[in-house]
């Protein structure tokens, strides 16, 4: 569905737009980006697995977002 559309249409279009603007945008993701993407999928899967949520699960997602933001800031 939607993830396939992003992978096959939007990301290549963004690469071409970046190329036309003179800003290189490749799909060569480093170790940090790959690891954070994998961990994000695992965390979100664990949170939404039961079909309901509460404030603690929301706090977990906000904390994970803060950790990702801090790691990219210092990387």
PDB file of C-alpha atoms in Angstrom:
ATOM      1  CA  UNK A   1       0.000   0.000   0.000  1.00  0.00           C
ATOM      2  CA  UNK A   2       1.316   3.315   1.136  1.00  0.00           C
ATOM      3  CA  UNK A   3       4.847   2.232   2.015  1.00  0.00           C
ATOM      4  CA  UNK A   4       5.258   0.758  -1.446  1.00  0.00           C
ATOM      5  CA  UNK A   5       4.138   4.053  -3.001  1.00  0.00           C
ATOM      6  CA  UNK A   6       6.707   5.941  -0.927  1.00  0.00           C
ATOM      7  CA  UNK A   7       9.486   3.542  -1.863  1.00  0.00           C
ATOM      8  CA  UNK A   8       8.706   3.436  -5.572  1.00  0.00           C
ATOM      9  CA  UNK A   9       7.529   6.983  -6.319  1.00  0.00           C
ATOM     10  CA  UNK A  10       8.127   9.659  -3.703  1.00  0.00           C
ATOM     11  CA  UNK A  11      11.720   8.879  -2.741  1.00  0.00           C
ATOM     12  CA  UNK A  12      13.042   8.667  -6.325  1.00  0.00           C
ATOM     13  CA  UNK A  13      11.184  11.887  -7.180  1.00  0.00           C
ATOM     14  CA  UNK A  14      12.830  13.598  -4.213  1.00  0.00           C
ATOM     15  CA  UNK A  15      16.229  12.382  -5.412  1.00  0.00           C
ATOM     16  CA  UNK A  16      15.567  13.914  -8.839  1.00  0.00           C
ATOM     17  CA  UNK A  17      14.315  17.186  -7.336  1.00  0.00           C
ATOM     18  CA  UNK A  18      17.398  17.378  -5.149  1.00  0.00           C
ATOM     19  CA  UNK A  19      19.580  16.716  -8.192  1.00  0.00           C
ATOM     20  CA  UNK A  20      17.871  19.562 -10.107  1.00  0.00           C
ATOM     21  CA  UNK A  21      18.380  21.911  -7.150  1.00  0.00           C
ATOM     22  CA  UNK A  22      22.045  20.987  -6.859  1.00  0.00           C
ATOM     23  CA  UNK A  23      21.587  19.297  -3.473  1.00  0.00           C
ATOM     24  CA  UNK A  24      22.713  15.674  -3.494  1.00  0.00           C
ATOM     25  CA  UNK A  25      20.146  13.325  -1.989  1.00  0.00           C
ATOM     26  CA  UNK A  26      21.067   9.700  -2.262  1.00  0.00           C
ATOM     27  CA  UNK A  27      19.458   6.584  -0.873  1.00  0.00           C
ATOM     28  CA  UNK A  28      22.763   5.602   0.714  1.00  0.00           C
ATOM     29  CA  UNK A  29      21.795   5.560   4.382  1.00  0.00           C
ATOM     30  CA  UNK A  30      24.524   5.250   6.989  1.00  0.00           C
ATOM     31  CA  UNK A  31      24.657   2.961   9.978  1.00  0.00           C
ATOM     32  CA  UNK A  32      22.932   5.427  12.331  1.00  0.00           C
ATOM     33  CA  UNK A  33      19.998   6.061   9.992  1.00  0.00           C
ATOM     34  CA  UNK A  34      19.540   2.360   9.313  1.00  0.00           C
ATOM     35  CA  UNK A  35      19.727   1.389  12.988  1.00  0.00           C
ATOM     36  CA  UNK A  36      17.278   4.111  14.041  1.00  0.00           C
ATOM     37  CA  UNK A  37      14.831   3.101  11.319  1.00  0.00           C
ATOM     38  CA  UNK A  38      14.966  -0.527  12.438  1.00  0.00           C
ATOM     39  CA  UNK A  39      14.575   0.358  16.120  1.00  0.00           C
ATOM     40  CA  UNK A  40      11.683   2.710  15.320  1.00  0.00           C
ATOM     41  CA  UNK A  41       9.821  -0.062  13.521  1.00  0.00           C
ATOM     42  CA  UNK A  42      10.403  -2.447  16.427  1.00  0.00           C
ATOM     43  CA  UNK A  43       9.267   0.093  19.050  1.00  0.00           C
ATOM     44  CA  UNK A  44       6.127   1.131  17.153  1.00  0.00           C
ATOM     45  CA  UNK A  45       5.258  -2.509  16.485  1.00  0.00           C
ATOM     46  CA  UNK A  46       5.572  -3.303  20.194  1.00  0.00           C
ATOM     47  CA  UNK A  47       3.373  -0.339  21.127  1.00  0.00           C
ATOM     48  CA  UNK A  48       0.532  -0.957  18.655  1.00  0.00           C
ATOM     49  CA  UNK A  49       0.541  -4.749  18.845  1.00  0.00           C
ATOM     50  CA  UNK A  50      -2.348  -4.988  21.330  1.00  0.00           C
ATOM     51  CA  UNK A  51      -4.605  -2.590  19.406  1.00  0.00           C
ATOM     52  CA  UNK A  52      -5.019  -0.046  22.183  1.00  0.00           C
ATOM     53  CA  UNK A  53      -2.810   2.504  23.835  1.00  0.00           C
ATOM     54  CA  UNK A  54      -2.469   4.385  27.075  1.00  0.00           C
ATOM     55  CA  UNK A  55      -0.457   7.274  28.403  1.00  0.00           C
ATOM     56  CA  UNK A  56       2.563   5.106  29.200  1.00  0.00           C
ATOM     57  CA  UNK A  57       2.838   3.862  25.624  1.00  0.00           C
ATOM     58  CA  UNK A  58       2.503   7.436  24.388  1.00  0.00           C
ATOM     59  CA  UNK A  59       5.243   8.497  26.769  1.00  0.00           C
ATOM     60  CA  UNK A  60       7.414   5.685  25.402  1.00  0.00           C
ATOM     61  CA  UNK A  61       6.955   6.981  21.859  1.00  0.00           C
ATOM     62  CA  UNK A  62       7.732  10.571  22.896  1.00  0.00           C
ATOM     63  CA  UNK A  63      10.858   9.398  24.732  1.00  0.00           C
ATOM     64  CA  UNK A  64      11.967   7.382  21.700  1.00  0.00           C
ATOM     65  CA  UNK A  65      11.459  10.463  19.523  1.00  0.00           C
ATOM     66  CA  UNK A  66      13.547  12.560  21.920  1.00  0.00           C
ATOM     67  CA  UNK A  67      16.338   9.972  21.915  1.00  0.00           C
ATOM     68  CA  UNK A  68      16.360   9.922  18.112  1.00  0.00           C
ATOM     69  CA  UNK A  69      16.448  13.734  17.948  1.00  0.00           C
ATOM     70  CA  UNK A  70      19.289  13.955  20.464  1.00  0.00           C
ATOM     71  CA  UNK A  71      21.303  11.250  18.708  1.00  0.00           C
ATOM     72  CA  UNK A  72      20.998  13.028  15.347  1.00  0.00           C
ATOM     73  CA  UNK A  73      21.910  16.355  16.977  1.00  0.00           C
ATOM     74  CA  UNK A  74      25.156  14.987  18.403  1.00  0.00           C
ATOM     75  CA  UNK A  75      26.003  12.768  15.409  1.00  0.00           C
TER      76      UNK A  75
END
